[in-house]
Coordinates of C-alpha atoms and ligand atoms in Angstrom, one line a residue:
M94 CA 50.9 18.8 14.3
E95 CA 50.7 21.5 11.7
Q96 CA 53.8 20.2 10.0
F97 CA 52.3 16.7 10.1
L98 CA 49.2 18.0 8.2
I99 CA 51.3 19.8 5.6
D100 CA 53.5 16.7 5.1
N101 CA 50.5 14.4 4.6
A102 CA 48.3 16.8 2.6
D103 CA 48.3 14.6 -0.5
R104 CA 47.2 11.5 1.4
Y105 CA 44.6 13.6 3.2
K106 CA 43.2 14.9 -0.1
W107 CA 43.0 11.4 -1.5
L108 CA 41.1 10.2 1.7
V109 CA 38.6 13.1 1.3
Q110 CA 38.1 12.2 -2.3
V111 CA 37.3 8.6 -1.4
F112 CA 34.9 9.8 1.4
K113 CA 33.1 12.1 -1.1
S114 CA 32.7 9.4 -3.7
K115 CA 30.9 7.1 -1.2
P116 CA 27.1 7.3 -1.5
T117 CA 25.9 9.8 1.1
S118 CA 23.7 8.5 3.9
A119 CA 20.2 10.0 3.9
K120 CA 20.9 12.0 7.0
A121 CA 18.4 14.8 6.4
G122 CA 19.2 18.2 7.6
T123 CA 16.1 18.3 9.6
G124 CA 16.4 15.1 11.6
S125 CA 13.9 12.4 11.6
G126 CA 10.4 13.2 10.8
G127 CA 10.6 17.0 11.5
S128 CA 11.0 20.2 9.5
A129 CA 13.1 23.4 9.9
N130 CA 11.5 26.1 12.1
P131 CA 10.4 28.8 9.6
D132 CA 11.1 31.6 12.1
F133 CA 14.4 30.3 13.3
L134 CA 17.1 29.4 10.8
V135 CA 20.6 28.2 11.5
S136 CA 23.0 28.5 8.6
A137 CA 26.7 27.9 8.1
R138 CA 29.0 29.9 5.9
I139 CA 32.3 28.3 5.0
R140 CA 34.8 31.0 4.0
P141 CA 37.5 30.3 1.4
L142 CA 41.0 29.5 2.5
L143 CA 42.9 32.8 2.9
P144 CA 46.1 33.4 0.9
D145 CA 48.4 32.8 3.9
E146 CA 46.7 29.5 4.7
I147 CA 47.1 28.4 1.1
A148 CA 50.8 29.6 1.1
Q149 CA 51.5 27.5 4.2
G150 CA 50.1 24.4 2.3
F151 CA 47.0 23.7 4.5
P152 CA 44.2 22.0 2.7
E153 CA 40.5 22.5 3.5
G154 CA 39.1 20.5 6.3
V155 CA 35.4 21.6 6.1
Y156 CA 33.1 21.0 3.1
S157 CA 29.5 21.7 2.2
R158 CA 27.5 18.6 1.1
G159 CA 25.5 20.8 -1.2
E160 CA 21.7 20.4 -1.3
T161 CA 21.4 18.2 1.8
N162 CA 22.5 21.1 4.0
I163 CA 25.1 19.0 5.8
V164 CA 28.6 20.2 6.6
D165 CA 31.3 17.6 6.6
L166 CA 34.5 18.1 8.7
H167 CA 37.5 15.9 8.3
E168 CA 40.6 15.4 10.5
L169 CA 43.7 13.5 9.7
K170 CA 44.7 11.2 12.6
K171 CA 48.3 10.2 13.3
P172 CA 48.7 6.5 13.1
V173 CA 49.2 4.9 16.6
K174 CA 51.7 2.2 15.7
G175 CA 53.3 2.9 12.3
G176 CA 50.9 2.5 9.4
L177 CA 49.3 5.4 7.5
P178 CA 47.4 8.4 8.7
S179 CA 43.6 7.9 8.6
L180 CA 40.6 10.1 8.2
T181 CA 38.1 10.9 11.0
S182 CA 34.9 12.6 9.7
F183 CA 32.1 14.4 11.3
S184 CA 28.8 15.6 9.8
Y185 CA 26.7 18.6 11.1
P186 CA 23.2 19.2 9.8
V187 CA 22.1 22.9 9.5
D188 CA 19.2 24.6 7.8
R189 CA 21.3 26.1 5.1
V190 CA 25.0 25.8 4.0
F191 CA 26.9 28.4 2.0
G192 CA 30.2 27.1 0.6
P193 CA 33.3 29.1 -0.1
D194 CA 32.0 30.3 -3.5
A195 CA 28.8 31.8 -2.1
T196 CA 28.7 35.5 -2.1
T197 CA 27.3 37.7 0.7
K198 CA 24.6 38.8 -1.7
Q199 CA 23.4 35.2 -2.2
I200 CA 23.3 34.8 1.6
Y201 CA 21.4 38.1 1.9
D202 CA 18.8 37.2 -0.8
D203 CA 18.3 33.6 0.6
I204 CA 18.0 34.1 4.3
I205 CA 18.5 37.7 5.5
Q206 CA 16.2 39.7 3.2
P207 CA 13.0 38.1 4.6
L208 CA 13.9 39.6 8.0
I209 CA 13.5 43.2 6.7
P210 CA 9.7 43.2 5.8
W211 CA 9.1 41.3 9.1
A212 CA 10.7 44.2 11.2
W213 CA 9.1 46.7 8.8
G214 CA 5.7 45.2 9.7
G215 CA 6.4 45.6 13.4
G216 CA 8.1 42.3 14.3
V217 CA 11.5 41.6 15.8
S218 CA 14.2 40.4 13.3
T219 CA 17.6 39.3 14.5
M220 CA 20.7 38.1 12.7
F221 CA 23.7 36.7 14.7
A222 CA 27.1 36.0 13.1
Y223 CA 28.9 33.5 15.3
G224 CA 32.2 31.8 14.9
Q225 CA 35.9 31.4 15.7
T226 CA 38.1 34.4 15.4
G227 CA 39.0 35.1 11.8
S228 CA 36.2 33.0 10.4
G229 CA 34.5 35.8 8.5
K230 CA 31.9 37.3 10.9
T231 CA 32.7 40.9 10.3
F232 CA 33.2 40.3 6.6
T233 CA 29.7 38.8 6.5
V234 CA 27.9 41.3 8.7
S235 CA 29.4 44.4 7.0
G236 CA 28.3 43.1 3.6
L237 CA 24.8 42.3 4.9
E238 CA 24.5 45.7 6.4
E239 CA 25.0 47.3 3.0
Y240 CA 22.3 45.2 1.4
M241 CA 20.0 45.8 4.3
A242 CA 20.5 49.6 4.0
E243 CA 19.6 49.3 0.3
T244 CA 16.4 47.4 1.0
L245 CA 15.3 49.7 3.9
M246 CA 16.0 52.9 2.0
G247 CA 15.2 51.7 -1.5
G248 CA 11.5 52.6 -1.3
G249 CA 10.3 49.1 -2.2
L250 CA 8.6 48.5 1.2
D251 CA 5.0 49.4 1.8
G252 CA 4.0 52.4 3.9
E253 CA 5.8 55.3 5.6
R254 CA 8.2 54.5 8.4
K255 CA 10.7 56.4 10.6
L256 CA 14.0 54.6 11.1
Y257 CA 16.4 55.1 14.0
M258 CA 19.8 53.5 14.3
T259 CA 21.9 52.7 17.4
I260 CA 25.1 50.8 17.3
I261 CA 26.7 49.7 20.6
E262 CA 29.5 47.5 21.7
L263 CA 29.5 45.1 24.6
A264 CA 32.9 44.2 26.1
G265 CA 32.7 42.1 29.3
Q266 CA 30.4 44.0 31.7
S267 CA 30.9 47.3 29.8
A268 CA 28.9 48.9 27.0
F269 CA 29.9 51.7 24.7
D270 CA 28.0 53.8 22.1
L271 CA 29.9 53.3 18.8
L272 CA 28.0 56.3 17.3
N273 CA 29.0 58.6 20.1
S274 CA 32.8 58.4 20.4
R275 CA 32.6 55.1 22.4
K276 CA 30.9 56.9 25.3
H277 CA 30.1 54.5 28.2
I278 CA 26.5 53.6 28.3
S279 CA 24.4 51.6 30.9
I280 CA 22.1 48.7 30.2
L281 CA 19.2 49.1 32.6
E282 CA 15.9 47.6 33.2
D283 CA 13.1 50.1 33.8
S284 CA 10.1 49.7 36.1
Y285 CA 8.1 48.2 33.2
G286 CA 10.8 45.5 32.7
N287 CA 12.0 47.0 29.4
T288 CA 15.8 47.1 28.7
Q289 CA 17.0 50.7 28.3
L290 CA 20.3 51.6 26.6
A291 CA 20.8 54.5 29.0
G292 CA 23.0 57.2 27.4
A293 CA 23.1 55.7 23.9
L294 CA 22.2 58.0 21.0
E295 CA 19.6 57.0 18.4
H296 CA 20.2 58.5 14.9
H297 CA 17.3 59.2 12.6
I298 CA 18.3 57.7 9.2
T299 CA 16.7 58.9 6.1
T300 CA 19.0 57.8 3.3
K301 CA 21.1 54.8 2.4
S302 CA 24.3 56.9 2.5
S303 CA 23.6 58.3 6.0
C304 CA 23.0 54.7 7.2
L305 CA 26.2 53.4 5.7
E306 CA 28.1 56.4 7.0
L307 CA 27.0 55.6 10.6
I308 CA 28.0 51.9 10.1
K309 CA 31.4 53.0 8.9
V310 CA 31.9 55.3 11.9
A311 CA 30.9 52.4 14.3
A312 CA 33.3 49.9 12.6
S313 CA 36.2 52.3 13.0
L314 CA 35.5 52.6 16.8
R315 CA 35.1 48.9 17.5
R316 CA 37.6 47.5 19.9
T317 CA 40.0 45.0 18.2
A318 CA 43.1 43.1 19.3
P319 CA 45.4 41.0 17.1
T320 CA 45.1 37.3 17.3
L321 CA 47.0 34.6 15.5
K322 CA 44.1 34.2 13.1
N323 CA 43.2 37.9 12.6
D324 CA 45.3 41.0 12.9
S325 CA 42.3 43.1 13.8
S326 CA 40.2 40.6 15.8
S327 CA 37.0 42.0 17.3
R328 CA 37.1 41.2 21.0
S329 CA 33.6 42.5 21.7
H330 CA 30.0 42.0 20.5
A331 CA 28.7 44.7 18.2
I332 CA 24.9 45.2 18.1
C333 CA 23.4 47.3 15.3
R334 CA 19.8 48.0 16.1
I335 CA 17.3 49.7 13.8
R336 CA 14.0 50.8 15.4
I337 CA 11.2 51.1 12.9
E338 CA 8.4 53.4 13.9
N339 CA 5.1 53.2 12.1
P340 CA 3.5 56.7 12.3
S341 CA 0.1 55.5 11.0
I342 CA -0.4 53.1 14.0
P343 CA 1.1 55.1 17.0
S344 CA -0.1 52.5 19.5
A345 CA 1.7 49.6 17.9
E346 CA 5.1 48.5 19.1
D347 CA 8.0 49.5 16.9
G348 CA 9.6 47.0 14.6
L349 CA 13.2 46.1 15.6
L350 CA 16.0 44.8 13.4
Y351 CA 19.2 43.6 15.0
L352 CA 22.4 42.7 13.2
I353 CA 24.9 41.3 15.7
D354 CA 28.5 40.6 15.0
L355 CA 29.5 38.4 18.0
A356 CA 33.0 38.4 19.5
G357 CA 35.1 35.7 18.1
S358 CA 35.3 32.4 20.0
E359 CA 38.9 31.6 20.3
A360 CA 41.0 29.2 18.3
A361 CA 43.0 26.8 20.5
R362 CA 46.2 27.8 18.7
D363 CA 45.6 31.4 20.0
K364 CA 45.2 30.5 23.6
T365 CA 48.9 29.6 24.1
T366 CA 49.9 33.2 23.4
H367 CA 47.5 34.9 25.9
D368 CA 48.3 37.0 28.9
A369 CA 46.0 37.0 32.0
A370 CA 43.9 39.9 30.8
R371 CA 43.2 38.2 27.4
M372 CA 42.4 35.0 29.2
K373 CA 39.8 36.8 31.3
E374 CA 38.4 38.4 28.2
A375 CA 38.2 35.1 26.4
K376 CA 36.4 33.6 29.4
E377 CA 33.8 36.4 29.5
I378 CA 33.2 36.1 25.8
N379 CA 32.7 32.3 26.1
T380 CA 30.4 32.7 29.0
S381 CA 28.2 35.2 27.1
L382 CA 28.1 32.9 24.1
S383 CA 27.1 30.0 26.2
V384 CA 24.2 32.0 27.8
L385 CA 23.3 33.2 24.3
K386 CA 23.0 29.6 23.1
D387 CA 20.7 28.8 26.0
C388 CA 18.5 31.8 25.2
I389 CA 18.3 31.2 21.5
R390 CA 17.4 27.6 22.0
G391 CA 15.0 28.4 24.9
R392 CA 13.2 31.0 22.9
A393 CA 12.9 28.8 19.8
L394 CA 11.4 26.1 22.1
V395 CA 8.9 28.5 23.5
D396 CA 7.8 29.6 20.1
L397 CA 7.6 26.1 18.9
D398 CA 5.4 25.3 21.9
D399 CA 3.1 28.2 20.9
L400 CA 2.9 27.0 17.3
A401 CA 2.0 23.6 18.6
S402 CA -0.2 24.7 21.5
G403 CA -3.1 22.9 20.0
S404 CA -1.6 20.2 22.1
G405 CA -2.6 22.2 25.2
S406 CA 1.0 21.9 26.6
T407 CA 1.8 24.4 29.3
K408 CA 5.3 23.3 29.9
K409 CA 7.6 26.2 28.9
A410 CA 11.3 26.3 28.2
Y411 CA 13.5 28.4 30.4
V412 CA 15.1 31.4 28.8
P413 CA 17.9 32.8 31.1
F414 CA 18.2 36.2 29.3
R415 CA 19.1 38.1 32.4
H416 CA 22.3 36.1 32.9
C417 CA 24.6 38.3 30.8
T418 CA 24.7 41.8 29.4
L419 CA 24.4 40.5 25.8
T420 CA 21.2 38.7 26.3
K421 CA 19.8 41.3 28.7
T422 CA 20.3 43.9 25.9
L423 CA 18.4 41.7 23.6
K424 CA 15.4 41.2 25.9
H425 CA 12.9 41.9 23.1
V426 CA 14.3 38.9 21.3
F427 CA 14.4 36.5 24.1
D428 CA 11.9 37.4 26.8
P429 CA 9.2 34.8 26.6
A430 CA 6.9 36.7 29.1
P431 CA 4.1 38.3 27.1
T432 CA 3.3 42.0 27.4
A433 CA -0.4 42.7 27.5
G434 CA -1.0 39.1 26.6
M435 CA 1.2 39.2 23.6
R436 CA 4.8 38.0 23.0
R437 CA 6.9 39.8 20.4
S438 CA 6.9 37.9 17.2
C439 CA 10.5 37.1 16.3
K440 CA 12.4 35.8 13.3
T441 CA 16.0 34.9 13.9
V442 CA 18.8 33.8 11.7
V443 CA 22.2 32.6 12.9
V444 CA 25.1 32.5 10.5
A445 CA 27.8 30.2 11.9
C446 CA 31.0 31.4 10.2
V447 CA 33.5 28.6 9.6
N448 CA 37.2 28.7 8.9
P449 CA 37.8 25.8 6.6
C450 CA 41.6 25.4 7.3
L451 CA 42.6 21.8 8.3
A452 CA 44.8 23.2 11.0
D453 CA 41.7 24.8 12.7
T454 CA 39.2 22.0 12.7
N455 CA 39.0 21.9 16.5
A456 CA 37.6 25.4 16.6
S457 CA 35.4 24.8 13.5
K458 CA 34.0 21.7 15.2
N459 CA 33.0 23.8 18.2
T460 CA 31.3 26.3 15.9
L461 CA 29.4 23.7 14.1
R462 CA 28.4 21.8 17.3
Y463 CA 27.2 25.2 18.6
A464 CA 25.1 25.7 15.5
E465 CA 23.8 22.2 15.7
M466 CA 22.7 22.7 19.3
L467 CA 20.9 25.9 18.4
R468 CA 18.6 24.1 15.9
V469 CA 15.2 23.3 17.2
V470 CA 13.5 21.1 14.7
V471 CA 9.7 21.3 14.4
P472 CA 8.6 17.7 15.2
A473 CA 6.3 16.0 12.8
K474 CA 3.0 15.8 14.8
K475 CA -0.5 15.2 14.0
T476 CA -2.7 18.2 13.4
P477 CA -4.6 19.1 16.6
A478 CA -8.3 18.4 16.5
Y479 CA -10.4 21.4 15.6
E480 CA -12.0 23.3 18.4
P481 CA -14.2 26.3 17.5
S482 CA -12.9 28.5 20.4
V483 CA -9.2 27.5 20.2
P484 CA -7.5 29.5 17.3
T485 CA -4.4 27.4 17.5
T486 CA -6.4 24.4 16.3
W487 CA -7.7 26.1 13.2
N488 CA -6.4 25.4 9.7
N489 CA -6.4 28.0 7.0
E490 CA -10.0 27.2 5.9
Q491 CA -11.4 27.3 9.5
L492 CA -9.5 30.5 10.2
R493 CA -10.9 32.2 7.1
E494 CA -14.4 31.1 8.0
W495 CA -14.0 32.7 11.4
I496 CA -12.6 35.9 10.0
T497 CA -15.5 36.3 7.6
K498 CA -18.0 35.6 10.4
S499 CA -16.5 37.6 13.2
S500 CA -14.7 40.6 11.8
G501 CA -17.6 43.0 12.0
T502 CA -19.1 45.2 9.3
P503 CA -17.9 45.3 6.6
P504 CA -16.3 41.9 7.0
I505 CA -12.5 41.8 6.6
S506 CA -11.3 40.0 3.6
A507 CA -10.2 36.6 4.9
P508 CA -8.1 35.6 1.8
L509 CA -6.1 38.9 2.2
L510 CA -5.7 38.6 6.0
A511 CA -4.8 35.0 6.0
P512 CA -3.7 33.9 2.5
T513 CA -2.0 30.8 3.7
E514 CA -1.7 31.0 7.5
S515 CA -3.2 28.7 10.1
G516 CA -4.7 30.1 13.3
A517 CA -1.4 29.5 15.2
Q518 CA 0.6 31.2 12.4
L519 CA -1.7 34.3 12.3
L520 CA -1.2 34.7 16.0
R521 CA 2.5 35.3 15.4
L522 CA 2.0 38.0 12.8
P523 CA 3.1 41.4 14.1
I524 CA 0.2 43.7 14.9
P525 CA 0.9 46.4 12.4
Q526 CA 1.2 43.8 9.7
F527 CA -2.1 42.3 10.8
I528 CA -3.8 45.7 10.6
A529 CA -2.2 46.5 7.2
R530 CA -3.6 43.3 5.8
C531 CA -7.1 44.1 7.1
L532 CA -7.0 47.5 5.5
E533 CA -6.3 45.9 2.1
T534 CA -9.9 44.7 2.1
P535 CA -11.4 46.0 -1.1
G536 CA -13.9 48.9 -0.9
G537 CA -11.9 50.9 1.7
G538 CA -14.7 50.3 4.3
V539 CA -12.5 48.7 6.9
S540 CA -11.2 51.4 9.3
P541 CA -7.9 51.1 11.3
E542 CA -10.1 51.0 14.5
Q543 CA -12.0 48.0 13.2
A544 CA -8.8 46.3 12.2
Q545 CA -7.2 46.9 15.6
A546 CA -10.3 45.8 17.4
F547 CA -10.5 42.6 15.4
Q548 CA -6.8 41.9 16.1
S549 CA -7.5 42.3 19.9
K550 CA -10.6 40.1 19.6
F551 CA -8.5 37.3 17.9
W552 CA -5.8 37.6 20.6
Q553 CA -8.3 37.7 23.4
L554 CA -9.9 34.5 22.1
H555 CA -6.5 32.9 22.1
I556 CA -5.7 34.0 25.6
D557 CA -9.1 32.9 26.9
S558 CA -8.7 29.5 25.2
S559 CA -5.2 29.0 26.6
R560 CA -6.4 29.9 30.1
S561 CA -9.5 27.7 29.9
R562 CA -7.4 24.8 28.5
A563 CA -4.9 25.2 31.4
T564 CA -7.8 25.3 33.9
S565 CA -9.6 22.4 32.3
A566 CA -6.5 20.3 32.7
T567 CA -6.9 20.3 36.4
A568 CA -10.6 21.0 37.0
D569 CA -13.9 19.2 36.3
K570 CA -14.5 18.9 32.6
D571 CA -18.2 19.9 32.8
K572 CA -18.9 23.0 30.8
S573 CA -21.0 25.1 33.1
E574 CA -21.9 28.8 32.9
A575 CA -18.9 29.6 35.1
K576 CA -16.6 27.9 32.6
L577 CA -17.6 30.0 29.5
T578 CA -14.7 31.8 28.0
R579 CA -14.6 35.5 28.3
M580 CA -15.5 36.0 24.7
E581 CA -18.5 33.8 25.1
R582 CA -19.6 35.7 28.2
L583 CA -19.1 38.9 26.3
D584 CA -21.1 37.6 23.3
S585 CA -24.0 36.4 25.5
S586 CA -24.1 39.5 27.7
A587 CA -24.1 41.6 24.6
D588 CA -27.1 39.8 23.4
V589 CA -28.9 40.4 26.7
E590 CA -27.9 44.1 27.0
S591 CA -28.5 45.4 23.5
P592 CA -31.9 45.1 21.8
P593 CA -31.5 42.7 18.9
D594 CA -32.1 45.4 16.3
A595 CA -29.7 48.0 17.9
K596 CA -27.1 47.2 15.2
D597 CA -29.6 48.4 12.6
V598 CA -30.0 51.9 14.1
P599 CA -27.2 54.3 13.1
F600 CA -25.1 55.0 16.2
K601 CA -25.6 58.8 15.9
E602 CA -29.2 58.2 16.6
R603 CA -28.6 56.3 19.8
I604 CA -25.9 58.4 21.4
R605 CA -26.1 58.0 25.2
P606 CA -23.8 58.5 28.3
G607 CA -21.2 55.8 28.5
M608 CA -21.1 55.2 24.8
V609 CA -17.6 55.2 23.4
V610 CA -17.1 56.9 20.0
S611 CA -14.3 57.5 17.7
Y612 CA -14.1 60.9 16.2
R613 CA -11.9 63.0 13.9
A614 CA -10.9 66.0 16.0
V615 CA -11.3 69.1 13.9
G616 CA -8.7 71.8 14.7
K617 CA -7.9 70.4 18.2
A618 CA -5.7 67.3 17.4
G619 CA -3.1 67.9 20.1
A620 CA -0.5 65.2 20.9
L621 CA -2.9 62.4 20.2
G622 CA -3.4 63.2 16.5
P623 CA -6.7 63.8 14.7
K624 CA -8.1 60.3 15.2
Q625 CA -9.4 60.1 18.8
M626 CA -11.8 58.2 21.0
G627 CA -14.0 59.5 23.9
V628 CA -16.6 58.3 26.3
V629 CA -19.8 60.3 26.1
L630 CA -20.6 62.0 29.4
S631 CA -23.6 64.2 28.6
R632 CA -25.0 66.7 26.1
A633 CA -22.8 69.9 26.2
G634 CA -25.9 71.9 26.9
A635 CA -26.5 70.0 30.2
V636 CA -23.5 71.4 32.0
G637 CA -23.0 74.8 33.7
E638 CA -21.8 77.8 31.9
R639 CA -18.4 77.9 33.7
V640 CA -17.3 74.4 32.5
R641 CA -14.4 74.5 30.0
D642 CA -13.0 71.5 28.2
V643 CA -9.3 70.4 28.1
Y644 CA -8.7 73.0 25.3
G645 CA -10.1 75.8 27.4
V646 CA -13.3 76.0 25.2
Q647 CA -16.5 76.8 27.1
V648 CA -18.6 73.6 26.9
N649 CA -22.0 75.2 27.2
P650 CA -21.7 78.8 25.9
R651 CA -24.5 81.3 26.4
D652 CA -26.2 82.4 23.2
G653 CA -23.8 84.2 21.0
D654 CA -20.6 83.0 22.8
N655 CA -18.3 80.7 21.0
Q656 CA -21.3 79.1 19.3
E657 CA -20.7 78.2 15.7
E658 CA -23.7 78.5 13.5
G659 CA -25.1 75.4 11.8
R660 CA -23.4 72.8 14.1
G661 CA -25.3 69.7 15.2
E662 CA -25.6 68.4 18.7
R663 CA -22.5 68.6 20.8
Y664 CA -21.4 66.2 23.6
L665 CA -19.0 66.4 26.5
C666 CA -16.7 63.4 26.3
S667 CA -13.9 62.0 28.4
M668 CA -10.8 61.3 26.4
V669 CA -9.7 57.7 25.8
I670 CA -5.9 57.7 25.5
P671 CA -3.4 55.0 24.5
A672 CA -1.9 53.4 27.6
I673 CA 1.7 52.2 28.0
L674 CA 0.9 48.7 26.9
P675 CA 0.4 48.1 23.1
G676 CA -3.3 48.1 22.1
A677 CA -4.4 49.2 25.6
Y678 CA -6.3 52.3 26.5
D679 CA -7.1 54.4 29.6
V680 CA -10.2 56.5 30.1
S681 CA -9.0 59.8 31.3
L682 CA -12.1 61.1 33.1
W683 CA -10.7 64.5 34.0
R684 CA -9.6 65.2 30.4
Q685 CA -12.8 66.3 28.8
V686 CA -13.5 67.5 25.3
V687 CA -16.5 68.7 23.4
V688 CA -17.3 66.5 20.3
G689 CA -19.8 67.5 17.7
V690 CA -22.0 64.7 16.2
E691 CA -20.6 65.6 12.8
E692 CA -17.0 64.8 14.1
M693 CA -18.0 61.4 15.3
E694 CA -17.1 58.4 13.0
A695 CA -18.2 55.2 14.7
E696 CA -19.3 53.5 17.9
V697 CA -16.4 51.7 19.6
I698 CA -16.7 48.9 22.1
L699 CA -14.0 48.9 24.8
E700 CA -13.5 45.9 27.0
W701 CA -12.0 46.1 30.5
D702 CA -9.2 43.7 31.3
M703 CA -8.8 43.0 35.0
A704 CA -5.3 41.5 34.6
T705 CA -3.7 44.6 33.0
R706 CA -6.3 47.1 34.3
Y707 CA -6.7 48.7 30.9
H708 CA -9.3 48.8 28.2
Y709 CA -8.9 47.0 24.9
L710 CA -10.8 47.5 21.6
T711 CA -13.2 44.8 20.6
V712 CA -15.3 44.4 17.4
Ligands
ATP201 N1 33.8 34.9 2.4 C1 35.0 35.5 2.4 N2 35.6 35.7 1.2 C2 36.9 36.2 1.2 N3 37.5 36.6 2.3 C3 37.0 36.5 3.5 C4 35.7 35.8 3.6 N4 35.3 35.8 4.9 C5 36.4 36.3 5.6 N5 37.3 36.7 4.8 C6 38.6 37.4 5.2 O1 39.0 36.7 6.4 C7 39.6 37.6 7.3 C8 39.0 37.5 8.6 O2 37.6 37.8 8.5 P1 36.8 38.7 9.6 O3 37.7 39.8 10.1 O4 35.5 39.0 9.0 O5 36.7 37.5 10.7 P2 36.0 37.6 12.1 O6 35.3 36.3 12.3 O7 35.1 38.8 12.2 O8 37.2 37.7 13.1 P3 37.2 38.3 14.6 O9 36.3 37.5 15.4 O10 38.6 38.0 15.0 O11 36.9 39.7 14.5 C9 39.5 39.0 6.7 O12 40.7 39.3 6.0 C10 38.4 38.8 5.6 O13 38.6 39.7 4.6

């Protein structure tokens, strides 16, 4: 067959020329009536022919159709009964095509760079390089890693972050730490359902050079085996994970950035030369890639359903992430189950690397079909009807109006928090980014506590509205008292419990047992940092002389003992400590602390959630 292709290369090139000169059909890259999913992008990179492929006389079989984001693949068919060879052509729509002349920098700037601020802001960003062996995955990923290191370490991103890098390799059922001499590690699920890379080292990275040095070490330890297409073919998946910690919001989940160089799917020409072990390895790789496809597609469908949940749909796609080690490791990326009511906000980019050689079109077809199957097009649908208690039905204007009305005092700047987003889009914003936008409100009056509480309120409203919509699908439609959403109940009960003018009295003048206050702990920060919360139990002077707080300080000292002159009223408070779930708090009754009125900053409203058995901040 290869000789047939070489012998008929001139005819083939002429047929391709004729194909190209025909007017192209308007087969849009997005399919009929839909648009590309902004958080999930599938691209194709067609590498140039390599010198040995050119030397053998193979022409290119895969072409980019430029702006339309369609990849054309041609094959030359042997004539059945005499006659001349003919052309068979296939077209594959993707979200973005990069032809042989595109540089890795262009790819980075166009589709990868936006992943970095997303992870920096607390989201999960993932890039997969997929393709046949020798199609340019490692070439692409290693180039992208360099640019990524530059962006992360270049100082152009807002705020302070701590970065930790882990690089592991998955080969069959085994996992190895590529930053610790290929030491065996275990992929385990802990009792909270989180995947743990037990035994893998995390390296704190502080400079671009230290980051690149670690990437170099990992590349040198990656398992490779020669294939016909590539002398050093990677027979394993390599996962580079950067965990991004935001010290200014300790309760927020860390941002995660994954760059994944998948093991090469096999070229048919390769398979003829395999022994049993290599065949088994190839089978394992293909199985994991198949599960990966189901997970990527499943998760994209779940997100799409969320974006469109104004429709009230409760049908969820299945994401089989526990079916193989690769997807289990990437639980954060795929798990559709929310934690504390919130699903991690993910942005994913797939780069399908394509070998253009006419002799390899079978494998390239598989790669492009795989890419096509991953695409989940956002269907064109009519905007859901506005409902005041359902954030997913709000357009930008309605969202801004709600922000201004409901974000507390001072009001959070709606144009800064939601410059363009609809309600559904703002729900997908990572929490730290939401908070950071709130804090940009001019005047500096918005505190991190207010921002966090407002984020919880927004989410709570969404959860309540989803629950009540699900219930109303099966129950009587009458809106009775029993059917009020939790926020409505909270609002109405707040009206009953607090005197209407309570808001006008400064909180320090109405301190009472049970009130929750935030305070700046002077000289006793401990592990929780200086900003803390506590539930007021009593005046310090009301307890016995022997009572000491968590720091060993006598709560009610006799005259002359421990008493600092000139201090205002002091209260014994139970500490409110961050719980294991993001945004959740526990009241630790037995950990008590004395807080002076002058240390108190604001009254805080905590709301108890039966489902998670934790408290959450509300505005
Ligand atoms: N865009 C490109 N421009 C120039 N050369 C490229 C390009 N992409 C890949 N190559 C070359 O092609 C060869 C194979 O690339 P690479 O090793 O990245 O493939 P791979 O898909 O990672 O293969 P495997 O799965 O077998 O590890 C290398 O010699 C690489 O330098």
